[in-house]
PDB file of C-alpha atoms in Angstrom:
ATOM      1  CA  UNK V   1       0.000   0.000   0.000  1.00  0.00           C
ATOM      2  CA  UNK V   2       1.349   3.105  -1.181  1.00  0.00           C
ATOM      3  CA  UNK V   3      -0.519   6.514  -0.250  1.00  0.00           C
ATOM      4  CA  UNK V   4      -0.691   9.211  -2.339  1.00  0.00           C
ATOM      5  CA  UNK V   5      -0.071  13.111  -1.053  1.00  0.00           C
ATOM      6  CA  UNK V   6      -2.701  15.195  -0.750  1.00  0.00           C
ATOM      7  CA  UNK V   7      -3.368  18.123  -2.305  1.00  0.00           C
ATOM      8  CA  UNK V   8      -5.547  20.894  -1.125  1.00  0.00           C
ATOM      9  CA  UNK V   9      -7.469  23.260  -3.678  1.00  0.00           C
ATOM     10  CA  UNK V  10      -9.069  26.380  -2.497  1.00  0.00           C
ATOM     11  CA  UNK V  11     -11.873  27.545  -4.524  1.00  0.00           C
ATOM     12  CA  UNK V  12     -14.358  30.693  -4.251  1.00  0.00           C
ATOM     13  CA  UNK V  13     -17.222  28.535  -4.858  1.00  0.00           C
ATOM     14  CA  UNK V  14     -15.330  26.070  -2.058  1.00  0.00           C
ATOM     15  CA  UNK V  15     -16.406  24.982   1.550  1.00  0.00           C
ATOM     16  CA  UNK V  16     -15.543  25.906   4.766  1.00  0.00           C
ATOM     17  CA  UNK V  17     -15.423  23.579   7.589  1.00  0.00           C
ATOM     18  CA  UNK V  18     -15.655  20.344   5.442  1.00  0.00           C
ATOM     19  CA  UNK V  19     -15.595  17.133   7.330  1.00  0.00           C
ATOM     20  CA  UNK V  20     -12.803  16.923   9.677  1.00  0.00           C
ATOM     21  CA  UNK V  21     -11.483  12.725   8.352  1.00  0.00           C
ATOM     22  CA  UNK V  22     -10.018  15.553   5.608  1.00  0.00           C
ATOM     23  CA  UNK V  23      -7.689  17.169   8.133  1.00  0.00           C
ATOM     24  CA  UNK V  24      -8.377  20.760   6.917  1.00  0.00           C
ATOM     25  CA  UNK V  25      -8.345  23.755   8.575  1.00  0.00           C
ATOM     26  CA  UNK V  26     -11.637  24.914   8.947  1.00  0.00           C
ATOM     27  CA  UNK V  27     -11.393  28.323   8.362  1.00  0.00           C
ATOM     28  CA  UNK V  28      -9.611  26.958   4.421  1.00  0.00           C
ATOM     29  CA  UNK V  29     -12.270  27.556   1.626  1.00  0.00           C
ATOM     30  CA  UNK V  30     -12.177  24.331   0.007  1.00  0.00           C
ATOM     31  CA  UNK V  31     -12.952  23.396  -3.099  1.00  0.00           C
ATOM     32  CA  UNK V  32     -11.064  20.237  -4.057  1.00  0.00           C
ATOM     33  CA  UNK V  33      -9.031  17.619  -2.323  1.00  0.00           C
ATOM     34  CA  UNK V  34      -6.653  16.108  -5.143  1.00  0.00           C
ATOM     35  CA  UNK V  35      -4.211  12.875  -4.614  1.00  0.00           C
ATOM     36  CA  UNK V  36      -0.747  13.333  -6.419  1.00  0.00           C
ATOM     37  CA  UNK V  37       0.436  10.545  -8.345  1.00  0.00           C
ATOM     38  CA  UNK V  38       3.959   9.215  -7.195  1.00  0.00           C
ATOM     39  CA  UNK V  39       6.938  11.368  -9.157  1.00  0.00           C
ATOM     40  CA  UNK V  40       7.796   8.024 -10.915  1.00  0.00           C
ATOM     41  CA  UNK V  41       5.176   6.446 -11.725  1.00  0.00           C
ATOM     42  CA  UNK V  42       2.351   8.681 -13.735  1.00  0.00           C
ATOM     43  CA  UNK V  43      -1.297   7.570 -13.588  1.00  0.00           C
ATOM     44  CA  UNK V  44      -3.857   7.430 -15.899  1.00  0.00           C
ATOM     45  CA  UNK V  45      -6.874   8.148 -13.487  1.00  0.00           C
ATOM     46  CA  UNK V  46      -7.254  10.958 -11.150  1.00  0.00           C
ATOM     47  CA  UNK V  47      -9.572  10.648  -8.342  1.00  0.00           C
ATOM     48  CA  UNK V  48     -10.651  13.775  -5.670  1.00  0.00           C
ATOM     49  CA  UNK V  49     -13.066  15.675  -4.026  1.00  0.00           C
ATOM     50  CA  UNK V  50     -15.368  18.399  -4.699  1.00  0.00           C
ATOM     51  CA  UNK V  51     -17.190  20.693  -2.358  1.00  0.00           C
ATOM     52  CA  UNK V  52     -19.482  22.755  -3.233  1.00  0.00           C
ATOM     53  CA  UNK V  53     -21.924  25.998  -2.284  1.00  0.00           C
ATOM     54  CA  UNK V  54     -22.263  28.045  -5.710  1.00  0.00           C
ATOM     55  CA  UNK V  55     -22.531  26.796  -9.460  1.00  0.00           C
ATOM     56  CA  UNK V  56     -19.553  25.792 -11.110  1.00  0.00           C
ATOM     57  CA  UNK V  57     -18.584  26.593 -14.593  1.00  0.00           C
ATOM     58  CA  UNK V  58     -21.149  25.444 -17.896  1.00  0.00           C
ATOM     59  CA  UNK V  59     -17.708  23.333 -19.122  1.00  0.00           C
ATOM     60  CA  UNK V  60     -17.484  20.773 -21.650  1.00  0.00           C
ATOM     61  CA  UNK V  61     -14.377  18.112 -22.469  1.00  0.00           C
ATOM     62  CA  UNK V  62     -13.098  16.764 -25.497  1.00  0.00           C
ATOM     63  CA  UNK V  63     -12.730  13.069 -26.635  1.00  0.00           C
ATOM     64  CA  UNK V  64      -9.293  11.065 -27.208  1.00  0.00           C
ATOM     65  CA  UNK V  65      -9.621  11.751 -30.660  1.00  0.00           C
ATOM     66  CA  UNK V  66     -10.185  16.032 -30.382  1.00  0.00           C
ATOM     67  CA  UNK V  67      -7.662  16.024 -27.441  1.00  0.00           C
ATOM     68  CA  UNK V  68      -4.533  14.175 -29.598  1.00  0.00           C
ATOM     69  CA  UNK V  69      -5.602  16.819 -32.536  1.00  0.00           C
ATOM     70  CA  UNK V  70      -4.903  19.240 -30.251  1.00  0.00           C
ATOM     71  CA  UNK V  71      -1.809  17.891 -28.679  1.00  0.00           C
ATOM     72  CA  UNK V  72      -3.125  16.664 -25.224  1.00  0.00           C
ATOM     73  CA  UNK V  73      -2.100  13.069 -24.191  1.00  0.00           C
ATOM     74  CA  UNK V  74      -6.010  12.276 -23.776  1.00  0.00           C
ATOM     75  CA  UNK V  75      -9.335  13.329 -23.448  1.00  0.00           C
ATOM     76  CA  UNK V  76     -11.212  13.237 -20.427  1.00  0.00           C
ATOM     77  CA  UNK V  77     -14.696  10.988 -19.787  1.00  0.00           C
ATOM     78  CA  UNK V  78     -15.302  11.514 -15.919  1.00  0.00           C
ATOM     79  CA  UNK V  79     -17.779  10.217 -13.381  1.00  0.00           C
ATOM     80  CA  UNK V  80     -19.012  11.015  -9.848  1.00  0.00           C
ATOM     81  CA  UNK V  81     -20.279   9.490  -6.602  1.00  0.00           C
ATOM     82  CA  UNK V  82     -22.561  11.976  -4.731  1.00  0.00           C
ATOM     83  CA  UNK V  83     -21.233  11.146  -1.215  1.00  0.00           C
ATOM     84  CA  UNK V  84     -23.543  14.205   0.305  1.00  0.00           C
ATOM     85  CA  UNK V  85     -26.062  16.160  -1.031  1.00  0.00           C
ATOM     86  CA  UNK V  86     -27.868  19.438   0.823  1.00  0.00           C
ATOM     87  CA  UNK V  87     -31.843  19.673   0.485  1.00  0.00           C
ATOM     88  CA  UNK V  88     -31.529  22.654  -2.395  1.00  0.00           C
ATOM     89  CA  UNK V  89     -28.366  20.721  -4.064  1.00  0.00           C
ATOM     90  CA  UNK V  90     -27.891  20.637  -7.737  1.00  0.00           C
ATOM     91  CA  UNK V  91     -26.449  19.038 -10.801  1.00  0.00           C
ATOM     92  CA  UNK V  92     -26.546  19.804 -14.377  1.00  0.00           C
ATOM     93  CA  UNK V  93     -25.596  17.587 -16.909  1.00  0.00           C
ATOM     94  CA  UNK V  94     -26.520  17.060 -20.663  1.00  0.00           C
ATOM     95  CA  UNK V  95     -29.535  20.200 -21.924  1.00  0.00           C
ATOM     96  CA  UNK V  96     -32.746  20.150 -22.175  1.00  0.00           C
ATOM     97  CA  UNK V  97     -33.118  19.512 -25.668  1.00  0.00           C
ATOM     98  CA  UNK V  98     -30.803  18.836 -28.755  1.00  0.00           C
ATOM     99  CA  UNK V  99     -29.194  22.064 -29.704  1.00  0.00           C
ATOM    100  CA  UNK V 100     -27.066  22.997 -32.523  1.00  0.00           C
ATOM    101  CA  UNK V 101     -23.246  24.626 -32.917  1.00  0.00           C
ATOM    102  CA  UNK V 102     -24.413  27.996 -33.287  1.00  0.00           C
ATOM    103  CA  UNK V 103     -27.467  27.586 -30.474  1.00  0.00           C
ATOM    104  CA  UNK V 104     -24.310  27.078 -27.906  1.00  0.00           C
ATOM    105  CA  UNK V 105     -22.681  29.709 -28.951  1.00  0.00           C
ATOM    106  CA  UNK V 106     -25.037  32.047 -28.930  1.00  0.00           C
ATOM    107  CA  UNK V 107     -26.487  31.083 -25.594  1.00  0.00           C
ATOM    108  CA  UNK V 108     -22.706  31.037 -24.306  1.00  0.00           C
ATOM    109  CA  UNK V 109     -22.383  34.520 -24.970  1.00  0.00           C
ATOM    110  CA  UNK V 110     -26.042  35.670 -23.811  1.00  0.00           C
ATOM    111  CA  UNK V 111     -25.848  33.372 -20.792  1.00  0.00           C
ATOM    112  CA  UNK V 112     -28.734  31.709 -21.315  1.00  0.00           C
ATOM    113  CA  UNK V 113     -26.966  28.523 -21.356  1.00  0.00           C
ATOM    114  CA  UNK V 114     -27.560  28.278 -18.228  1.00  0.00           C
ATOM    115  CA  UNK V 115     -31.913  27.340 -18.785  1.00  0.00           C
ATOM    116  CA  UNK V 116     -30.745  25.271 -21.151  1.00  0.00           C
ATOM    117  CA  UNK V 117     -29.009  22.817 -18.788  1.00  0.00           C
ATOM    118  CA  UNK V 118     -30.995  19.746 -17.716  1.00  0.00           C
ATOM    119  CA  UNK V 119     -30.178  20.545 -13.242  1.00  0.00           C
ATOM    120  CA  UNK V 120     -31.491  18.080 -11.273  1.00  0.00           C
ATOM    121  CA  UNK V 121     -31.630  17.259  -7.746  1.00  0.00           C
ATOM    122  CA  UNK V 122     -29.168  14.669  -6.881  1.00  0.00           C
ATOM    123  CA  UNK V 123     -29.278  12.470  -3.530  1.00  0.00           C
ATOM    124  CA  UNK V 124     -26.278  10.878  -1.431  1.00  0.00           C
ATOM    125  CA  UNK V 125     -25.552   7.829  -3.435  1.00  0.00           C
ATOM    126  CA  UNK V 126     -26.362   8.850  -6.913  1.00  0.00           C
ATOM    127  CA  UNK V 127     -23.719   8.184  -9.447  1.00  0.00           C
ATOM    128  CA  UNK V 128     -23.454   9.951 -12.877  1.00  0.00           C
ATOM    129  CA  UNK V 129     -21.398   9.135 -15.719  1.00  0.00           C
ATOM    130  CA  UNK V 130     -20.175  11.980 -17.616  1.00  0.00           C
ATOM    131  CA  UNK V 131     -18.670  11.112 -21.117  1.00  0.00           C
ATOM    132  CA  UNK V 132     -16.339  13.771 -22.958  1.00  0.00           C
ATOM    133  CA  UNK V 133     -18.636  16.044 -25.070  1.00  0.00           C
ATOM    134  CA  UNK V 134     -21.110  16.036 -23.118  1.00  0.00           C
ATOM    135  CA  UNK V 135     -22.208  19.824 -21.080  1.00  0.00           C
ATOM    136  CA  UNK V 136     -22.421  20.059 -17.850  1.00  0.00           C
ATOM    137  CA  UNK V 137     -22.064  21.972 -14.784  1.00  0.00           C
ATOM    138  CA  UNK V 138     -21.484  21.105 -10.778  1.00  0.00           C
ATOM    139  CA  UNK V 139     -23.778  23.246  -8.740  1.00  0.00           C
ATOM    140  CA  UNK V 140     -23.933  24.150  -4.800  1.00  0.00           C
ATOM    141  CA  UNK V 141     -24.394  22.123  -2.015  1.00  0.00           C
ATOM    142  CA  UNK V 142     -22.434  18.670  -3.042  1.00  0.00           C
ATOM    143  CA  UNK V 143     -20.153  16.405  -1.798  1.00  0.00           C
ATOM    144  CA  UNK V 144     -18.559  14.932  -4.837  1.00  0.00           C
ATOM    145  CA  UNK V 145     -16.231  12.050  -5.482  1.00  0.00           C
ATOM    146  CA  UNK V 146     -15.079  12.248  -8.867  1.00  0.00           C
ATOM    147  CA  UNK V 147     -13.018   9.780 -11.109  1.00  0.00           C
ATOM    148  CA  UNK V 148     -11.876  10.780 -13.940  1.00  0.00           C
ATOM    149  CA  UNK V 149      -8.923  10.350 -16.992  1.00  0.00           C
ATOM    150  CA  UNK V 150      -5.850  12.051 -15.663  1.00  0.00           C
ATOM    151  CA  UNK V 151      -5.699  15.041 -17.627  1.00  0.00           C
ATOM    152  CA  UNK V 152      -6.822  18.439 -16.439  1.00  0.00           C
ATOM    153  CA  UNK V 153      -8.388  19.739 -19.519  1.00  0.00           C
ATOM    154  CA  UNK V 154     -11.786  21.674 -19.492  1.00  0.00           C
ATOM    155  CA  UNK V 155     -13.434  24.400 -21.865  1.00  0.00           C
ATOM    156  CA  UNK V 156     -15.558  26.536 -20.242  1.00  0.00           C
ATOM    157  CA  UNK V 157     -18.633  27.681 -21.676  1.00  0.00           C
ATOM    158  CA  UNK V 158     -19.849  30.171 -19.553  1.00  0.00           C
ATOM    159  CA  UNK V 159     -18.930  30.849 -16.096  1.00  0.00           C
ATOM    160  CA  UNK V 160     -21.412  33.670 -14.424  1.00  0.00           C
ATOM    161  CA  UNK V 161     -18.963  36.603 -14.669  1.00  0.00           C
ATOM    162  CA  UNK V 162     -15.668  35.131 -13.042  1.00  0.00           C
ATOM    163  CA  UNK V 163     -12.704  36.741 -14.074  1.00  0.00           C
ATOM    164  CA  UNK V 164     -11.371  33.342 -15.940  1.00  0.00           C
ATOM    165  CA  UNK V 165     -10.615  32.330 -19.443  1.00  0.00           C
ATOM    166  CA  UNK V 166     -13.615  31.207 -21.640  1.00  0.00           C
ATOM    167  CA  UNK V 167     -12.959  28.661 -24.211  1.00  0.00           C
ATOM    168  CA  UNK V 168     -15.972  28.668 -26.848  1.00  0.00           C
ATOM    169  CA  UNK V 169     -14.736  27.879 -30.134  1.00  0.00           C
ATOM    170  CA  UNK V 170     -12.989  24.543 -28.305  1.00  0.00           C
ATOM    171  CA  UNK V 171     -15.848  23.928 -26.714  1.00  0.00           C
ATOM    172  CA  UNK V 172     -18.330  24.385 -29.698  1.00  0.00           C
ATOM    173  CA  UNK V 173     -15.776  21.613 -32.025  1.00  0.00           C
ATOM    174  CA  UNK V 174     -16.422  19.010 -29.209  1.00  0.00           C
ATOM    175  CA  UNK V 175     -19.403  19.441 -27.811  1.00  0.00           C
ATOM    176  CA  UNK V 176     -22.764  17.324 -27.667  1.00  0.00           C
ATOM    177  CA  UNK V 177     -25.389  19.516 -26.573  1.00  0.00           C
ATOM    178  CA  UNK V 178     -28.307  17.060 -25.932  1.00  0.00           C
ATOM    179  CA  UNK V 179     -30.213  15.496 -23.496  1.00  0.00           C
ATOM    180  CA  UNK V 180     -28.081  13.165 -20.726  1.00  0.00           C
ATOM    181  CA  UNK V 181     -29.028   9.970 -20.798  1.00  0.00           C
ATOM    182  CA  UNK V 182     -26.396   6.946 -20.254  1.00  0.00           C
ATOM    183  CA  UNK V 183     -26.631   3.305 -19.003  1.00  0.00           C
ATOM    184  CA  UNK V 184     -24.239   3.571 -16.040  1.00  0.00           C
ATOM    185  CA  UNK V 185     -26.083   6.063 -14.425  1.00  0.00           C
ATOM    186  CA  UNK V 186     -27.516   4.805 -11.325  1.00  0.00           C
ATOM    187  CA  UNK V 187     -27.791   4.775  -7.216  1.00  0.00           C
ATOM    188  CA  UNK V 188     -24.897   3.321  -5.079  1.00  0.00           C
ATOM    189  CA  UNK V 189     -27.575   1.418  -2.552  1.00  0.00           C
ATOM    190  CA  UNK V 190     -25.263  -1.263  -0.178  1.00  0.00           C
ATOM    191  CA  UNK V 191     -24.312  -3.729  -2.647  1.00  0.00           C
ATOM    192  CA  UNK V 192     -20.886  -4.284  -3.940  1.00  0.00           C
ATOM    193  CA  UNK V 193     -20.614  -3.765  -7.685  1.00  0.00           C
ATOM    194  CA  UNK V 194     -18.853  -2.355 -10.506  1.00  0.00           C
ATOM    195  CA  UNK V 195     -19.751   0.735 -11.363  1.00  0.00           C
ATOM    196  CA  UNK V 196     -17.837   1.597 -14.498  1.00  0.00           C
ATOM    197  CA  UNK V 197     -15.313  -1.304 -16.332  1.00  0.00           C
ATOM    198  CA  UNK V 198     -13.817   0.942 -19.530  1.00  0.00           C
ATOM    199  CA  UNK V 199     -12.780   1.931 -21.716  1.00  0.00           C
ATOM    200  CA  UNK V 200     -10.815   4.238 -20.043  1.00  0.00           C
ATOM    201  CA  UNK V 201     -11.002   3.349 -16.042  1.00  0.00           C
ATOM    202  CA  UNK V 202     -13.271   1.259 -13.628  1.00  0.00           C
ATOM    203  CA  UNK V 203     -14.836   2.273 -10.753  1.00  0.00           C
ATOM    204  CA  UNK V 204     -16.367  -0.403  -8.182  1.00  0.00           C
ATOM    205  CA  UNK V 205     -18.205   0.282  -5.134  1.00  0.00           C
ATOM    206  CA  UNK V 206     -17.488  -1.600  -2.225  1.00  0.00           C
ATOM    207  CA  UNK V 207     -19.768  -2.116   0.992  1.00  0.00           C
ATOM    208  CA  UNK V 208     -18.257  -4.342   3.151  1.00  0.00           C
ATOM    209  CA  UNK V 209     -16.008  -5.929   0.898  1.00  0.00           C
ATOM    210  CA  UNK V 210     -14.484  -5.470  -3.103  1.00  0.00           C
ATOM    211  CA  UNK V 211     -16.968  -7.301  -5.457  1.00  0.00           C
ATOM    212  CA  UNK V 212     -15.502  -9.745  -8.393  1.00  0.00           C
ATOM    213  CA  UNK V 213     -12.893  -7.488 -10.171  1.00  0.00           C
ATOM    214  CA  UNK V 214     -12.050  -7.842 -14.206  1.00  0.00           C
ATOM    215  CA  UNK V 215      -8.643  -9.959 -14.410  1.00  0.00           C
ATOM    216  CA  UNK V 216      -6.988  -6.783 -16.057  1.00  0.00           C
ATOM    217  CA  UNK V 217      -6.798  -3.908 -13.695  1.00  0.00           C
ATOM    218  CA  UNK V 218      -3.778  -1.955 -13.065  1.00  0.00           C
ATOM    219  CA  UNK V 219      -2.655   1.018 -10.805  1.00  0.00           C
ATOM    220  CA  UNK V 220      -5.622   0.586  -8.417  1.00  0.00           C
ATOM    221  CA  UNK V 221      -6.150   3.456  -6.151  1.00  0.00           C
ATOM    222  CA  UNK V 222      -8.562   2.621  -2.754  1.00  0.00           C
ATOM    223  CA  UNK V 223     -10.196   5.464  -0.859  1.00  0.00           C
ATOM    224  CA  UNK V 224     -12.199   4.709   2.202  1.00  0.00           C
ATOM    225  CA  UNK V 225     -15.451   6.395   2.201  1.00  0.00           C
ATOM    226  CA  UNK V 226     -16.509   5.900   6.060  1.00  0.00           C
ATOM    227  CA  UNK V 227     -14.247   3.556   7.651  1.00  0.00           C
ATOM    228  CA  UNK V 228     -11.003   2.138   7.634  1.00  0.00           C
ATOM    229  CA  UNK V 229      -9.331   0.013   5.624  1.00  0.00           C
ATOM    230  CA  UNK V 230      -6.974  -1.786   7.021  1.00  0.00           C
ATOM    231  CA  UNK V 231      -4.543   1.206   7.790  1.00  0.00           C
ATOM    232  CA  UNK V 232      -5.611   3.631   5.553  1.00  0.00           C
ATOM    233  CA  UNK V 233      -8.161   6.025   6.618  1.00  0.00           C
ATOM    234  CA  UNK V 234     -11.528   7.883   5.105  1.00  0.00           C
ATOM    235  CA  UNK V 235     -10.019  11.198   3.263  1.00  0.00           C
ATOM    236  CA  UNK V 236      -6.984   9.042   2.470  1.00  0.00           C
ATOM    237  CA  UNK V 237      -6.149   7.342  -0.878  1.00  0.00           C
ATOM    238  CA  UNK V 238      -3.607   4.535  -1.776  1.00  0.00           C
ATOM    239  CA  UNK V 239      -2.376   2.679  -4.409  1.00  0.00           C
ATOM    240  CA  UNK V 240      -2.586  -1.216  -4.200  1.00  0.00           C
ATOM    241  CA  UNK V 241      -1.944  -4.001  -6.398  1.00  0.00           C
ATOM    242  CA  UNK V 242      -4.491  -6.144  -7.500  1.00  0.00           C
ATOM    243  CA  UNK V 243      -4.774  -9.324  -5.603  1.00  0.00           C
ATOM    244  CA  UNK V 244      -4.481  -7.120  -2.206  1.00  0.00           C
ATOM    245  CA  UNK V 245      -7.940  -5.339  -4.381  1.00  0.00           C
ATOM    246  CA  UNK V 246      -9.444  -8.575  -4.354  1.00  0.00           C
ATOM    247  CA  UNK V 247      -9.286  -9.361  -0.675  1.00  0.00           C
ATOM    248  CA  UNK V 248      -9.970  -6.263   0.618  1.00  0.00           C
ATOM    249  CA  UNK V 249     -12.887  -5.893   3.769  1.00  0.00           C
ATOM    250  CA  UNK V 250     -13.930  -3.512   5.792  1.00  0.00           C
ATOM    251  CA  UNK V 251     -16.643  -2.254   8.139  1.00  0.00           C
ATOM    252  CA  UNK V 252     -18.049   0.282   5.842  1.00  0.00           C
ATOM    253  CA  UNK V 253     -17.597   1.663   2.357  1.00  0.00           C
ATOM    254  CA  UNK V 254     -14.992   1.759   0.081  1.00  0.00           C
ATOM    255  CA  UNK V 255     -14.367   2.709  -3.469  1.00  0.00           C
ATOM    256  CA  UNK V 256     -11.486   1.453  -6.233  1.00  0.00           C
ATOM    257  CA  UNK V 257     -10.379   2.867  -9.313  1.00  0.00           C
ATOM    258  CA  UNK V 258      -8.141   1.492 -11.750  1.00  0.00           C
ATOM    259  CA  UNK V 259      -6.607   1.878 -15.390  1.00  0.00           C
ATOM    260  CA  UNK V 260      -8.285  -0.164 -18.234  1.00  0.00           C
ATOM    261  CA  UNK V 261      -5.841   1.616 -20.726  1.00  0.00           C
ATOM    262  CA  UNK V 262      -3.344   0.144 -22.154  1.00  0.00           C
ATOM    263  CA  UNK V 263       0.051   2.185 -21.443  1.00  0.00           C
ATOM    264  CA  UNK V 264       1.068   4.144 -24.175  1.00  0.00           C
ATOM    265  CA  UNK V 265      -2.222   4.856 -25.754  1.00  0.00           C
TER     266      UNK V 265
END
């Protein structure tokens, strides 16, 4: 077992006070809790927390295929865990209809992007795939655990008057603006399963114990959710190999994610 450093992210639209397994001052305005891959050995999945209490950037991400064009090593396909949600709590993810090029781009620079975003109300335990392409946009109120490609690549389509760089002519070349709708989606509950199994990562959630794992994983990071494992405690994340995946128990929750690519591609 090899833990990974944290790394702590303050944010404007970040939380004070978050739970204290995190170890943060409380007084920090956090918005993301990162783990940092070991200097020598890269990794191609990046897994840390959000917290939320205003809307996060309308963003989009590109594919493999638009990110290479470009010169990025990948693309970026994410997912999240909803570990806590607050009563008013929001999501938005995919719009409300189909919309063209020129549709997003005009309602990028209008702002009324924004009604044109499916938000919903998640719940603690929802889980949300987000494939590259597709708009969406983190709102207040969440506790997030996100998994995504290792790459730190977004285009921002509109992002309520923060001083930050827009990206809408990316955006517009990748983007599918159309309703969210994807077979992965569903609710945690208290069953071990596998969540997501490719193409890039998996993702398995574990109550109690790791359910049957696919034969090829590699570079599997575990994060406790709200208990120990073994020596490793909730807010922490490690790398293990994959028979010690296998075998792993504990008395409460626990999530893996691992590489499904093949190095090098």
């Amino acid at each position: 077992m090899q833990r990974l450093a944290t790394r702590i992210v303050d944010k404007p639209w970040g939380r004070k006070g978050i739970d204290p397994r995190f170890h943060v001052d409380p007084k920090r305005q956090v918005g993301e809790i990162w783990f940092e891959p070991p200097a020598d050995r890269p990794l191609d999945v990046m897994v840390k927390y959000l917290f939320t209490t205003e809307r996060l950037s309308v963003q989009v991400h590109p594919d493999d295929i638009a990110a290479h064009e470009r010169g990025h090593a990948r693309g970026k396909d994410e997912c999240w865990i909803i570990l806590d949600a607050d009563k008013d709590a929001e999501l938005g993810i995919g719009t409300v209809r189909d919309l063209s090029p020129d549709e997003v781009m005009a309602a990028a620079r209008d702002g009324s992007i924004v009604d044109l975003i499916d938000w919903r109300r998640p719940r603690a335990g929802d889980f949300i795939y987000n494939p590259a392409g597709t708009i969406h946009a983190i709102g207040p109120g969440l506790t997030v655990l996100e998994i995504q490609q290792a790459i730190d690549l977004t285009y921002r389509l509109y992002d309520y008057g923060r001083p930050r760089k827009l990206h809408p002519e990316e955006a517009v070349d990748v983007v599918r603006a159309m309703p969210h709708h994807h077979a992965l989606d569903t609710h945690v509950g208290e069953q071990s399963r596998v969540l997501v199994g490719g193409p890039h990562f998996g993702v398995a959630w574990c109550a109690g114990a790791a359910p049957e794992l696919p034969l090829l994983i590699r570079d599997v990071q575990l994060l406790p959710i709200d208990a120990p494992v073994g020596e490793l405690k909730p807010g922490e994340c490690a790398l293990i190999d994959s028979g010690t995946a296998r075998s792993l128990t504990s008395e409460g929750r626990f999530v893996l994610a691992w590489s499904t690519e093949t190095r090098g591609s």
